XYZ file of C-alpha atoms in Angstrom:
749
model
C -0.246 0.027 0.202
C 1.230 3.570 -0.572
C 2.155 5.908 2.319
C -0.378 8.640 3.250
C -0.689 11.593 1.324
C 1.037 13.558 3.791
C 4.407 11.773 3.087
C 7.230 13.629 1.224
C 7.523 12.887 -2.327
C 11.092 12.002 -3.637
C 11.176 13.005 -7.234
C 13.582 12.415 -10.117
C 13.565 15.240 -12.609
C 14.196 14.892 -16.227
C 17.646 15.931 -17.240
C 21.178 15.395 -16.086
C 20.482 16.629 -12.494
C 22.304 14.262 -9.552
C 20.089 13.345 -6.730
C 16.282 13.389 -5.784
C 14.336 16.371 -5.215
C 11.831 16.549 -2.371
C 7.979 17.586 -2.740
C 4.941 17.875 -0.961
C 1.792 16.100 -2.064
C -0.354 17.781 -4.539
C -2.817 20.356 -2.928
C -5.745 19.548 -5.150
C -8.849 17.548 -4.427
C -7.621 14.866 -5.939
C -7.455 11.932 -3.464
C -6.057 9.065 -5.925
C -3.054 7.343 -3.925
C 0.127 8.165 -5.756
C 2.321 5.519 -6.839
C 6.317 5.216 -7.564
C 6.624 5.379 -11.430
C 3.930 8.311 -11.846
C 4.777 11.108 -13.809
C 4.671 14.604 -11.943
C 5.061 18.154 -12.948
C 6.793 19.662 -10.482
C 7.908 23.455 -9.560
C 11.840 23.830 -10.574
C 13.518 27.013 -10.044
C 11.714 29.484 -12.015
C 9.610 27.168 -13.928
C 8.253 23.829 -13.943
C 9.576 20.356 -15.038
C 8.656 16.909 -15.795
C 9.483 14.679 -12.646
C 9.178 10.902 -11.771
C 7.935 9.710 -8.368
C 10.830 7.448 -7.265
C 9.720 7.145 -3.593
C 8.521 8.219 -0.358
C 10.098 9.646 2.896
C 8.843 10.485 6.379
C 11.275 13.986 6.407
C 13.432 16.054 4.155
C 16.890 17.383 4.823
C 15.110 20.639 3.355
C 13.425 23.155 5.584
C 9.613 22.539 5.701
C 8.785 26.246 4.517
C 11.049 25.152 1.350
C 8.853 22.343 -0.022
C 6.504 23.077 -2.455
C 3.606 20.852 -3.563
C 3.625 18.939 -6.867
C 1.894 21.182 -9.580
C 0.152 18.170 -11.064
C -0.118 14.424 -11.396
C 0.079 13.367 -14.904
C -0.472 9.795 -15.179
C -3.758 8.067 -13.825
C -1.350 4.948 -13.642
C 2.060 4.314 -12.897
C 4.079 4.101 -16.098
C 6.710 1.834 -14.315
C 5.993 -0.852 -12.149
C 8.370 -1.604 -9.151
C 10.426 -4.175 -11.578
C 10.983 -1.526 -13.933
C 12.033 1.129 -11.356
C 14.363 -1.380 -10.022
C 16.082 -2.246 -13.318
C 16.353 1.680 -14.224
C 17.943 2.482 -10.518
C 20.472 -0.246 -11.088
C 21.659 0.578 -14.621
C 21.685 4.388 -13.097
C 23.596 3.400 -10.365
C 26.089 1.318 -12.282
C 26.544 3.368 -15.015
C 26.651 6.219 -12.638
C 24.001 8.466 -14.429
C 21.746 10.858 -12.876
C 18.477 8.866 -12.260
C 16.194 11.397 -14.049
C 18.461 11.071 -17.057
C 17.790 7.230 -17.081
C 14.118 7.166 -15.889
C 13.161 9.421 -18.845
C 15.830 8.282 -21.347
C 13.670 4.644 -20.870
C 10.434 6.332 -21.912
C 9.305 7.344 -25.321
C 9.647 10.884 -26.322
C 6.310 12.000 -25.737
C 6.135 10.678 -22.332
C 9.621 12.669 -21.555
C 7.315 15.860 -21.327
C 4.330 16.997 -19.874
C 1.871 15.704 -22.991
C -1.074 13.934 -21.863
C -0.964 10.081 -22.421
C -2.875 9.103 -25.455
C -6.275 7.459 -25.648
C -5.032 3.895 -25.436
C -8.374 2.212 -24.992
C -9.115 -0.195 -27.802
C -12.212 -1.371 -29.233
C -13.306 -4.809 -28.182
C -15.868 -7.243 -27.370
C -17.262 -9.101 -24.296
C -19.749 -11.569 -23.208
C -23.147 -10.257 -22.554
C -24.912 -11.464 -19.232
C -26.771 -14.275 -21.623
C -23.387 -15.039 -23.144
C -21.958 -15.592 -19.834
C -25.056 -17.668 -18.604
C -24.773 -19.907 -21.812
C -24.242 -23.297 -21.736
C -21.430 -23.890 -24.395
C -22.805 -27.243 -25.031
C -25.297 -25.296 -26.810
C -23.238 -24.342 -29.452
C -22.147 -27.863 -30.324
C -23.187 -27.425 -33.992
C -21.245 -24.288 -34.395
C -17.498 -24.927 -33.405
C -16.604 -21.452 -34.652
C -18.879 -19.679 -32.569
C -17.853 -21.766 -29.417
C -14.313 -20.983 -29.876
C -15.141 -17.282 -30.011
C -17.301 -17.392 -26.537
C -14.538 -19.399 -25.071
C -11.809 -16.810 -25.948
C -14.341 -14.143 -24.860
C -15.283 -15.861 -21.722
C -11.772 -16.388 -20.615
C -11.335 -12.562 -20.775
C -15.024 -11.469 -19.333
C -13.751 -7.575 -18.871
C -13.136 -7.474 -22.913
C -10.727 -8.435 -25.271
C -9.968 -6.206 -27.973
C -10.763 -7.204 -31.677
C -7.105 -7.091 -33.033
C -6.270 -9.548 -30.313
C -9.120 -11.699 -30.610
C -8.003 -11.743 -34.667
C -4.827 -12.655 -33.615
C -5.868 -15.571 -31.911
C -8.866 -17.117 -33.894
C -7.808 -15.575 -37.277
C -10.875 -14.201 -39.437
C -13.813 -14.759 -37.408
C -16.372 -12.050 -39.033
C -19.146 -14.552 -39.646
C -19.060 -16.087 -36.117
C -19.338 -12.730 -34.555
C -22.217 -11.228 -36.445
C -23.847 -14.631 -35.693
C -23.004 -14.393 -31.855
C -24.269 -10.540 -31.956
C -27.503 -11.281 -33.519
C -28.166 -13.805 -30.836
C -27.217 -11.439 -27.994
C -24.529 -13.052 -26.796
C -21.661 -10.917 -27.194
C -21.757 -6.806 -26.975
C -19.098 -4.306 -28.122
C -16.752 -2.337 -25.316
C -13.993 -0.250 -24.813
C -10.860 -2.070 -23.496
C -8.508 -0.529 -21.250
C -4.655 -0.533 -21.903
C -4.166 -1.990 -18.495
C -2.716 -5.399 -17.483
C -4.543 -8.229 -19.432
C -5.196 -11.517 -17.760
C -4.095 -14.473 -19.289
C -6.222 -17.533 -19.254
C -4.771 -20.683 -18.402
C -5.067 -21.943 -21.815
C -6.207 -20.435 -25.089
C -8.052 -22.185 -27.583
C -5.958 -23.325 -30.568
C -5.836 -20.770 -33.640
C -8.552 -21.449 -36.389
C -5.638 -20.457 -38.747
C -2.360 -21.902 -37.391
C 0.871 -20.331 -38.094
C 3.412 -21.919 -40.778
C 5.449 -24.769 -38.861
C 8.692 -23.329 -40.598
C 11.251 -25.728 -41.909
C 12.681 -28.589 -40.042
C 15.552 -28.449 -37.561
C 18.690 -29.647 -37.957
C 20.123 -31.628 -35.093
C 21.980 -28.494 -33.741
C 19.455 -26.245 -34.086
C 17.188 -28.750 -31.961
C 19.486 -29.266 -29.177
C 19.613 -25.315 -28.852
C 16.035 -25.199 -28.815
C 15.728 -28.092 -26.305
C 18.655 -26.346 -24.026
C 16.406 -23.014 -23.653
C 13.212 -24.939 -23.373
C 14.396 -26.762 -20.123
C 15.380 -23.566 -18.725
C 12.011 -21.973 -18.629
C 10.998 -20.139 -15.344
C 14.505 -19.484 -14.662
C 17.603 -17.132 -15.250
C 19.576 -19.039 -18.202
C 22.042 -16.912 -20.096
C 22.830 -18.569 -23.419
C 25.369 -17.672 -26.268
C 23.780 -18.769 -29.483
C 27.405 -18.908 -31.494
C 26.159 -19.915 -34.851
C 28.128 -19.231 -38.277
C 26.311 -16.842 -40.801
C 23.294 -18.659 -42.362
C 22.970 -21.442 -39.562
C 19.537 -20.753 -38.818
C 19.739 -18.521 -35.564
C 16.619 -16.947 -36.268
C 14.634 -20.171 -36.790
C 15.981 -21.048 -33.296
C 14.572 -17.771 -31.849
C 11.259 -18.334 -33.470
C 10.685 -21.755 -31.916
C 11.489 -20.307 -28.663
C 9.280 -17.528 -29.017
C 6.403 -19.388 -30.010
C 6.929 -21.606 -27.010
C 7.007 -18.460 -24.647
C 3.668 -17.072 -26.228
C 2.011 -20.527 -26.115
C 2.807 -20.446 -22.349
C 1.007 -17.025 -21.902
C 4.317 -15.139 -21.629
C 5.630 -12.288 -23.616
C 9.154 -12.039 -25.436
C 11.800 -9.314 -26.173
C 14.053 -9.238 -29.222
C 16.465 -6.600 -29.501
C 18.622 -5.628 -32.403
C 21.123 -3.464 -33.080
C 20.378 -1.236 -36.056
C 16.793 0.178 -36.903
C 17.496 -1.049 -40.866
C 17.548 -4.895 -39.316
C 13.772 -4.129 -38.044
C 11.212 -4.238 -40.623
C 12.638 -7.635 -42.515
C 12.767 -9.166 -38.861
C 9.381 -8.263 -38.357
C 7.912 -9.336 -41.614
C 9.682 -12.816 -40.386
C 8.298 -12.868 -37.278
C 4.559 -12.011 -38.092
C 4.515 -14.561 -40.590
C 5.300 -17.048 -37.917
C 3.930 -15.853 -34.550
C 0.764 -14.930 -33.084
C 0.332 -11.037 -32.192
C -0.194 -8.554 -31.436
C 3.351 -7.380 -32.010
C 5.141 -3.891 -30.805
C 7.820 -2.650 -32.598
C 10.106 0.270 -31.052
C 12.789 2.436 -32.652
C 13.502 6.040 -32.946
C 12.654 5.996 -36.985
C 8.859 5.786 -35.674
C 6.713 8.690 -35.442
C 6.216 9.563 -31.521
C 2.537 8.776 -31.221
C 3.096 5.440 -33.095
C 6.164 4.491 -30.857
C 4.125 5.601 -27.734
C 1.189 3.512 -28.662
C 3.541 0.327 -29.275
C 5.235 0.830 -25.690
C 1.640 1.108 -23.874
C 0.805 -1.909 -25.716
C 3.624 -3.860 -24.629
C 3.309 -2.491 -20.902
C -0.223 -3.184 -20.833
C 0.503 -7.060 -21.681
C -1.282 -6.682 -25.066
C 1.723 -7.350 -27.161
C 3.052 -10.842 -27.310
C 6.314 -9.701 -28.792
C 8.431 -6.812 -28.660
C 10.966 -5.859 -31.348
C 12.958 -2.888 -31.024
C 16.454 -1.283 -30.638
C 18.434 -0.501 -27.503
C 16.035 1.520 -25.935
C 13.628 -1.114 -25.924
C 15.452 -3.008 -23.191
C 13.649 -0.858 -20.613
C 10.144 -1.248 -21.955
C 7.704 -2.613 -19.401
C 6.713 -6.169 -19.972
C 4.588 -7.661 -16.881
C 4.784 -11.220 -18.640
C 8.145 -11.551 -19.907
C 9.368 -14.948 -20.516
C 12.502 -14.626 -22.773
C 14.703 -12.086 -24.025
C 16.827 -12.251 -27.464
C 19.870 -10.134 -28.116
C 20.748 -10.459 -31.855
C 23.996 -9.978 -33.114
C 24.753 -9.194 -29.638
C 28.216 -8.121 -30.314
C 27.505 -4.997 -32.054
C 28.802 -1.803 -31.120
C 25.288 0.014 -31.546
C 23.917 -1.739 -28.608
C 25.978 0.442 -26.524
C 23.976 3.931 -25.954
C 26.909 6.731 -26.622
C 25.398 9.718 -25.616
C 23.365 10.807 -22.402
C 22.680 7.742 -20.387
C 25.351 5.692 -21.602
C 24.130 1.979 -21.129
C 24.809 -1.326 -22.856
C 21.435 -2.850 -24.052
C 23.389 -6.568 -24.062
C 24.434 -6.279 -20.313
C 21.276 -4.574 -19.415
C 19.246 -7.507 -20.994
C 21.273 -10.018 -19.247
C 20.497 -8.021 -16.214
C 16.964 -7.770 -16.586
C 16.983 -11.724 -17.353
C 18.188 -12.505 -14.056
C 15.636 -10.078 -12.673
C 12.870 -11.457 -14.351
C 14.007 -15.206 -13.830
C 13.771 -15.982 -17.357
C 16.161 -17.246 -20.233
C 18.160 -14.655 -22.314
C 19.983 -15.621 -25.385
C 22.963 -13.761 -27.121
C 23.082 -14.706 -30.811
C 25.639 -13.893 -33.104
C 28.060 -15.516 -35.560
C 30.817 -13.658 -34.287
C 30.546 -13.148 -30.288
C 32.365 -10.169 -28.836
C 35.278 -11.327 -26.888
C 33.597 -10.623 -23.496
C 30.804 -12.877 -24.290
C 33.152 -15.457 -25.025
C 35.109 -15.168 -21.801
C 31.632 -15.526 -19.740
C 31.116 -18.778 -21.511
C 34.591 -19.770 -21.022
C 34.023 -19.347 -17.191
C 30.954 -20.967 -17.388
C 28.703 -17.761 -16.675
C 26.868 -18.550 -20.043
C 25.980 -21.451 -21.752
C 27.625 -21.802 -25.168
C 24.890 -23.198 -28.079
C 26.864 -23.804 -30.960
C 25.531 -24.014 -34.563
C 28.623 -24.841 -36.806
C 26.586 -25.842 -40.007
C 24.982 -23.387 -42.258
C 20.952 -24.570 -42.821
C 19.821 -26.548 -45.829
C 23.415 -27.855 -46.428
C 24.879 -24.698 -47.581
C 28.605 -24.529 -47.486
C 30.681 -21.866 -45.903
C 32.391 -19.428 -48.513
C 36.261 -19.784 -49.116
C 37.934 -16.597 -48.181
C 41.026 -15.691 -50.157
C 43.550 -12.890 -49.383
C 44.487 -10.958 -52.256
C 47.639 -8.913 -52.230
C 47.065 -5.554 -54.118
C 50.431 -4.061 -53.577
C 51.979 -2.505 -56.811
C 48.579 -3.296 -58.833
C 46.725 -1.019 -61.189
C 43.242 -0.880 -59.538
C 40.212 -0.100 -61.812
C 36.813 1.201 -59.960
C 38.737 -0.038 -57.197
C 39.312 -3.591 -58.303
C 42.641 -5.686 -58.872
C 42.682 -7.329 -62.354
C 41.902 -10.428 -60.532
C 39.155 -9.476 -58.705
C 37.366 -7.904 -61.854
C 37.790 -11.182 -63.754
C 35.891 -13.037 -60.926
C 33.316 -10.248 -60.989
C 32.785 -10.605 -64.855
C 32.831 -14.474 -64.357
C 30.134 -14.607 -61.728
C 27.933 -11.923 -63.175
C 28.269 -13.675 -66.575
C 27.072 -16.853 -64.993
C 23.860 -15.032 -63.822
C 24.724 -14.928 -60.280
C 25.210 -11.702 -57.727
C 28.348 -10.039 -56.345
C 28.378 -7.810 -53.363
C 31.486 -5.195 -53.286
C 31.894 -3.936 -49.834
C 33.659 -0.331 -49.358
C 32.827 1.170 -45.895
C 33.266 4.771 -46.849
C 30.310 6.404 -48.028
C 30.309 9.535 -50.292
C 32.140 10.422 -53.372
C 35.733 10.912 -52.359
C 36.794 11.360 -48.802
C 39.024 14.358 -49.755
C 38.585 17.424 -52.187
C 41.669 19.312 -52.897
C 43.220 21.844 -55.255
C 45.716 20.537 -57.513
C 47.055 23.943 -58.310
C 48.053 25.278 -54.632
C 47.010 22.041 -52.515
C 43.954 23.670 -50.670
C 42.063 20.629 -48.890
C 38.522 20.870 -47.728
C 38.407 20.883 -44.171
C 35.773 21.189 -41.800
C 35.730 24.608 -39.559
C 34.137 22.821 -36.370
C 36.441 19.503 -36.493
C 39.692 18.080 -36.760
C 38.333 16.318 -40.038
C 38.416 16.662 -43.621
C 34.867 17.091 -45.534
C 33.867 14.500 -47.684
C 32.604 14.829 -50.941
C 28.980 13.996 -51.784
C 28.772 14.576 -55.897
C 25.128 13.934 -56.280
C 23.994 15.998 -53.415
C 26.817 18.680 -54.441
C 27.992 18.849 -50.775
C 31.176 18.788 -49.086
C 29.963 17.025 -45.794
C 31.669 16.468 -42.356
C 30.630 12.899 -41.227
C 31.432 13.779 -37.466
C 29.346 17.042 -36.962
C 26.917 17.263 -39.833
C 28.289 20.468 -40.910
C 28.117 20.656 -44.848
C 28.435 23.317 -47.372
C 28.069 23.401 -51.344
C 30.685 21.750 -53.324
C 32.977 25.074 -54.323
C 33.284 25.520 -58.323
C 36.867 26.866 -57.643
C 39.777 26.773 -55.055
C 38.641 29.160 -52.157
C 42.372 29.723 -52.022
C 44.120 30.563 -55.207
C 40.834 30.643 -57.279
C 41.895 27.509 -59.461
C 39.428 25.227 -61.504
C 41.158 22.110 -60.967
C 39.426 20.441 -58.019
C 39.920 17.009 -57.619
C 38.250 14.312 -55.281
C 40.973 11.800 -54.050
C 40.256 8.463 -52.719
C 37.217 6.326 -53.236
C 33.568 6.288 -51.803
C 30.710 3.987 -52.478
C 28.973 6.506 -54.789
C 32.100 7.237 -56.661
C 32.663 3.218 -56.827
C 28.875 3.159 -58.441
C 29.917 5.485 -60.654
C 33.067 3.681 -61.986
C 31.477 0.223 -61.729
C 28.961 1.306 -64.239
C 31.474 2.239 -66.737
C 33.435 -0.980 -66.199
C 30.437 -3.164 -66.387
C 27.928 -1.300 -68.721
C 24.309 -3.331 -69.059
C 24.974 -5.095 -65.692
C 22.291 -4.004 -63.300
C 23.755 -2.539 -60.165
C 22.664 -0.661 -56.771
C 24.258 1.207 -53.924
C 23.130 0.356 -50.367
C 24.511 3.184 -47.941
C 22.958 5.646 -45.340
C 22.665 8.045 -48.649
C 20.815 6.072 -51.148
C 18.436 4.657 -48.432
C 17.301 7.821 -46.899
C 13.883 7.760 -47.938
C 11.353 5.319 -46.343
C 11.398 2.331 -47.743
C 13.996 2.568 -50.160
C 15.947 -0.003 -48.032
C 13.476 -2.664 -48.218
C 12.785 -2.104 -52.175
C 16.471 -2.352 -52.905
C 16.932 -5.796 -50.587
C 13.770 -7.081 -52.122
C 15.224 -6.068 -55.894
C 18.269 -8.063 -54.728
C 16.639 -11.129 -53.425
C 14.552 -11.200 -56.705
C 17.800 -11.714 -58.623
C 16.694 -7.858 -60.451
C 20.175 -6.561 -59.166
C 23.469 -8.280 -60.151
C 26.068 -6.191 -58.323
C 25.419 -4.561 -54.722
C 27.909 -1.912 -53.591
C 27.448 -0.871 -50.167
C 28.682 -0.409 -46.920
C 28.430 -2.425 -43.423
C 24.676 -1.926 -43.778
C 25.187 -5.032 -45.879
C 26.414 -6.980 -43.440
C 23.468 -6.830 -40.659
C 22.026 -9.929 -41.190
C 20.661 -10.049 -44.757
C 20.053 -12.868 -46.824
C 20.970 -12.651 -50.291
C 20.522 -16.468 -51.977
C 21.808 -15.594 -55.372
C 25.077 -14.179 -54.060
C 28.296 -16.284 -54.939
C 30.771 -13.610 -54.736
C 31.906 -10.984 -52.162
C 34.801 -8.528 -52.450
C 36.089 -6.642 -49.554
C 37.511 -3.767 -51.171
C 39.606 -1.588 -48.518
C 39.588 -2.476 -44.616
C 43.199 -1.544 -44.551
C 42.781 1.289 -42.393
C 41.204 -0.312 -39.573
C 44.000 -2.826 -39.191
C 46.161 -0.520 -37.414
C 43.420 2.033 -35.529
C 44.440 2.976 -32.215
C 41.243 1.691 -30.420
C 42.281 -1.747 -28.840
C 39.045 -3.272 -29.899
C 39.770 -2.349 -33.846
C 41.242 -5.915 -34.630
C 38.086 -7.712 -33.168
C 35.711 -5.275 -34.902
C 37.524 -5.527 -38.225
C 37.337 -9.408 -37.931
C 33.846 -9.442 -36.960
C 33.007 -7.268 -39.930
C 34.751 -9.281 -42.355
C 33.147 -12.432 -40.981
C 29.915 -10.786 -41.076
C 30.324 -9.432 -44.888
C 31.591 -12.902 -45.856
C 28.375 -14.391 -44.853
C 26.500 -12.927 -47.404
C 27.916 -15.321 -50.042
C 27.193 -18.704 -50.678
C 23.806 -19.163 -49.476
C 21.368 -21.839 -50.464
C 22.896 -24.377 -52.858
C 25.347 -21.790 -54.453
C 28.896 -22.033 -53.190
C 30.303 -18.744 -52.223
C 33.865 -16.972 -52.529
C 35.176 -14.123 -50.625
C 38.012 -12.084 -51.784
C 39.692 -9.891 -49.511
C 42.039 -6.935 -51.293
C 44.794 -5.456 -48.976
C 48.140 -4.306 -48.802
C 49.019 -6.188 -45.674
C 48.564 -9.903 -46.397
C 51.025 -10.718 -43.413
C 48.710 -8.922 -40.926
C 48.402 -11.267 -37.872
C 44.659 -10.848 -37.809
C 44.220 -11.548 -41.156
C 46.450 -14.698 -40.717
C 44.657 -15.943 -37.450
C 41.196 -15.429 -39.414
C 42.118 -17.460 -42.600
C 43.730 -20.261 -40.641
C 41.110 -20.506 -37.763
C 38.280 -18.860 -38.904
C 36.706 -16.285 -36.001
C 37.266 -18.913 -33.462
C 40.899 -18.831 -33.862
C 41.267 -14.924 -34.361
C 39.183 -15.120 -30.918
C 41.235 -17.218 -29.177
C 44.448 -15.028 -30.024
C 42.911 -11.711 -29.473
C 41.895 -12.901 -26.178
C 45.505 -14.025 -25.089
C 46.600 -10.393 -26.142
C 43.933 -8.767 -23.936
C 44.912 -11.052 -21.215
C 48.692 -10.054 -21.516
C 47.370 -6.202 -21.596
C 44.902 -6.472 -18.939
C 42.479 -4.976 -21.156
C 38.331 -6.017 -21.193
C 37.327 -8.867 -20.649
C 40.581 -9.317 -18.182
C 40.212 -5.687 -16.829
C 37.607 -3.059 -16.719
C 37.699 0.183 -17.973
C 35.964 3.753 -17.095
C 36.216 6.689 -19.507
C 35.889 10.325 -18.093
C 35.107 12.959 -20.971
C 35.077 16.803 -21.118
C 34.665 19.109 -23.786
C 34.595 23.069 -24.115
C 35.028 25.765 -26.745
C 38.311 26.175 -25.489
C 41.170 23.580 -25.072
C 42.265 24.177 -21.728
C 38.831 24.239 -20.014
C 38.296 20.388 -20.278
C 42.132 19.513 -19.640
C 41.851 21.442 -16.327
C 38.754 19.864 -15.043
C 40.065 16.409 -15.959
C 43.384 17.284 -13.885
C 41.209 18.271 -10.969
C 39.055 15.130 -11.486
C 42.241 12.866 -11.313
C 43.467 14.706 -8.374
C 39.914 13.919 -6.269
C 40.396 10.455 -7.986
C 43.902 9.702 -6.653
C 42.767 11.184 -3.029
C 39.850 8.748 -2.946
C 41.692 5.816 -3.809
C 44.469 6.545 -1.115
C 41.711 6.700 1.511
C 40.278 3.510 0.295
C 43.462 2.030 0.686
C 42.553 0.918 -3.173
C 46.073 0.140 -5.078
C 44.917 -1.866 -8.266
C 42.914 0.971 -9.697
C 44.822 3.242 -12.212
C 44.101 6.382 -12.995
C 45.963 7.827 -16.107
C 46.751 11.470 -17.059
C 44.372 13.633 -19.041
C 45.096 13.586 -22.936
C 43.115 15.403 -25.657
C 40.677 13.032 -27.447
C 42.002 11.435 -30.958
C 39.996 13.843 -32.550
C 40.303 16.635 -30.282
C 38.523 19.384 -31.869
C 34.724 18.062 -33.167
C 31.607 20.516 -33.677
C 33.510 23.453 -32.586
C 34.367 21.800 -28.946
C 37.719 20.498 -27.698
C 37.746 17.121 -26.076
C 39.778 15.293 -23.707
C 39.575 12.102 -21.844
C 40.895 10.469 -18.613
C 41.004 6.674 -18.410
C 40.292 4.762 -15.561
C 41.825 0.928 -15.291
C 40.890 -1.561 -12.672
C 41.423 -5.385 -12.475
C 37.454 -5.816 -11.316
C 34.290 -4.070 -11.245
C 33.841 -4.042 -7.603
C 36.875 -2.130 -6.763
C 36.104 0.453 -9.658
C 32.385 1.143 -8.336
C 33.870 1.644 -4.639
C 35.982 4.620 -6.396
C 32.967 5.748 -8.648
C 30.108 6.109 -5.923
C 31.916 9.178 -3.987
C 34.281 10.302 -7.162
C 31.030 10.955 -9.505
C 29.749 12.940 -6.319
C 32.622 15.070 -5.910
C 32.960 15.636 -9.880
C 29.398 17.405 -9.416
C 30.880 19.556 -7.066
C 33.441 21.425 -9.561
C 32.435 24.613 -10.791
C 31.494 24.272 -14.284
C 32.652 27.368 -16.080
C 33.545 28.327 -19.729
C 31.104 26.194 -21.314
C 32.510 22.887 -19.778
C 30.393 19.574 -20.176
C 31.601 16.168 -18.859
C 30.243 12.773 -18.749
C 31.326 9.438 -17.482
C 31.547 5.915 -19.691
C 31.638 2.749 -17.703
C 32.847 -0.339 -20.013
C 33.174 2.121 -22.852
C 32.849 0.549 -26.074
C 34.531 3.368 -28.183
C 37.799 4.771 -27.064
C 38.145 7.292 -30.042
């Protein structure tokens, strides 16, 4: 029971503000009891802010006459339940984020403001008094009508018409007959918790069963099925094309059949439509889809559908890990290795790691699926924390593609292709097969320069060159988004000989059309797929065989199925082999394997050609000789020797300001505070580096610096972080300073 209304309300205010704020209950005549998880409109400074009730207190550190009453209660029912609040509070504490920022970052955009909740009542049906009193045996000759009545009597408060259709298929005829008999009546179904009957009648229209599982898939399904009702973290380590999605579908179907909800997290919005289509074809709904590209109202409706228990399946990107799910029974994290699952701004959290924590909290299985599991995940499996389920063979008997490293030193390239790769492209397209050419650099050319005086187009706000986008007639900074029209002459010497240097996907597409006239070709990158539905159109055209050559960035590597592709050419990954981020080799290996996995599906053997000027690089050698498992073993040995994750743990304190010295001064103060705290704690294993400029020091007009904290275990780091962050908030923020703390950083650049 909630405390009496005279209690002190402890409120988290939306925004990066540390601590909770104390308020009095509202003074209006509303006598509804307040419950934690409810949004409130509270006076703050000279205005008002949206806050969320977190807890009650009997007293406050503030003087009684300074406490103000809440201006308004925004929700008739709490948005977040006790389990949801517990998860977000744990996450805010672990990642050292202000609780208000974490709570409101977990909500749809409209709910972060004082907007009224959408009208979520749904049109529905319920049994009439006569229907409730009816002996169902009287409908023995009308089995379709009896199924409808069984379903509605299992939910006498009413069932949404869409939910009824999902369960029983098309039933317009039986519904009309039951209405005419006065056995059912129309109603509105509130978006509140939905009671689930112990057993649902079998759908009139069963969903497709799907392909037969191979022995490894069956073992994986059986292993997770045996863990229903308990926390069971599993790594589904399956080579590309091994049928991981089919394993997901079978397990989600089991969860839904048991009256539970399933949560599926994907790293990229681009993966959502195709996966959604496949899940909707196979699994009963309704389903809820959540990602940032949806209109605000649509996203909020999906969120409420999940929170009310209507949605049987929630499919979303990283923020979906916080969606309230009262009947959660299974969590799936697809492509768990992908860096996009880490939020890089504001509340910096890992959706993959929080999915594991949430599964532990809900006592349900969680599946981390990938063809290239992260080294942290493999290490947890090695220690026995996660159960490893391996799918070693491609579904349908397809063979894994052969990978060849092609030394292009001293060779003349045409449209980015060596003579050998060009000949292979000609052979495959001539045979009616499809080819993917992968170049992870969009735009026309990464540099525009003046051949007369050497001028180079540079971003005035970043330490970066401007990328030439020829069709858009723009020079574009891919770091801050600043752009200008392409100049017709050199800004310095007024010369007319301006040249693009280097190769981007736009230029590659142009040159390939000249090299392979008459061959259908399409480009897949962020520029070519900006229009809604364009990516789906291009993928569908490729699957139908309409397109023979696909040119693109890593968007092509994200789980797409191209059954006609027999050759993949990887044109340029050399720049990633020597990047300063210690994760660069891992991500390069993952990208190579993921791109290579697009070749050789179905009954067509595949081949991958990797062009490089560094054929003897250890990463490439280990990958070719031992595949991704061989690379991972070598990489884990290197990480252990250097005490890097997963054998050590990191925290990155970042700061930025319009002047270069301001963030450096803040970080120097922060380091001094940390060293003092470590001495007081007697902690000698945690190391605090000196502050340094970020690898790209100036970005969007601000100078950036960072400070690295390293420790052998998380508890030792957390003992430092708890008091340290409190002291960092007390340092005066002058000169436009901004700072953030990144626990378990995924991007050191």
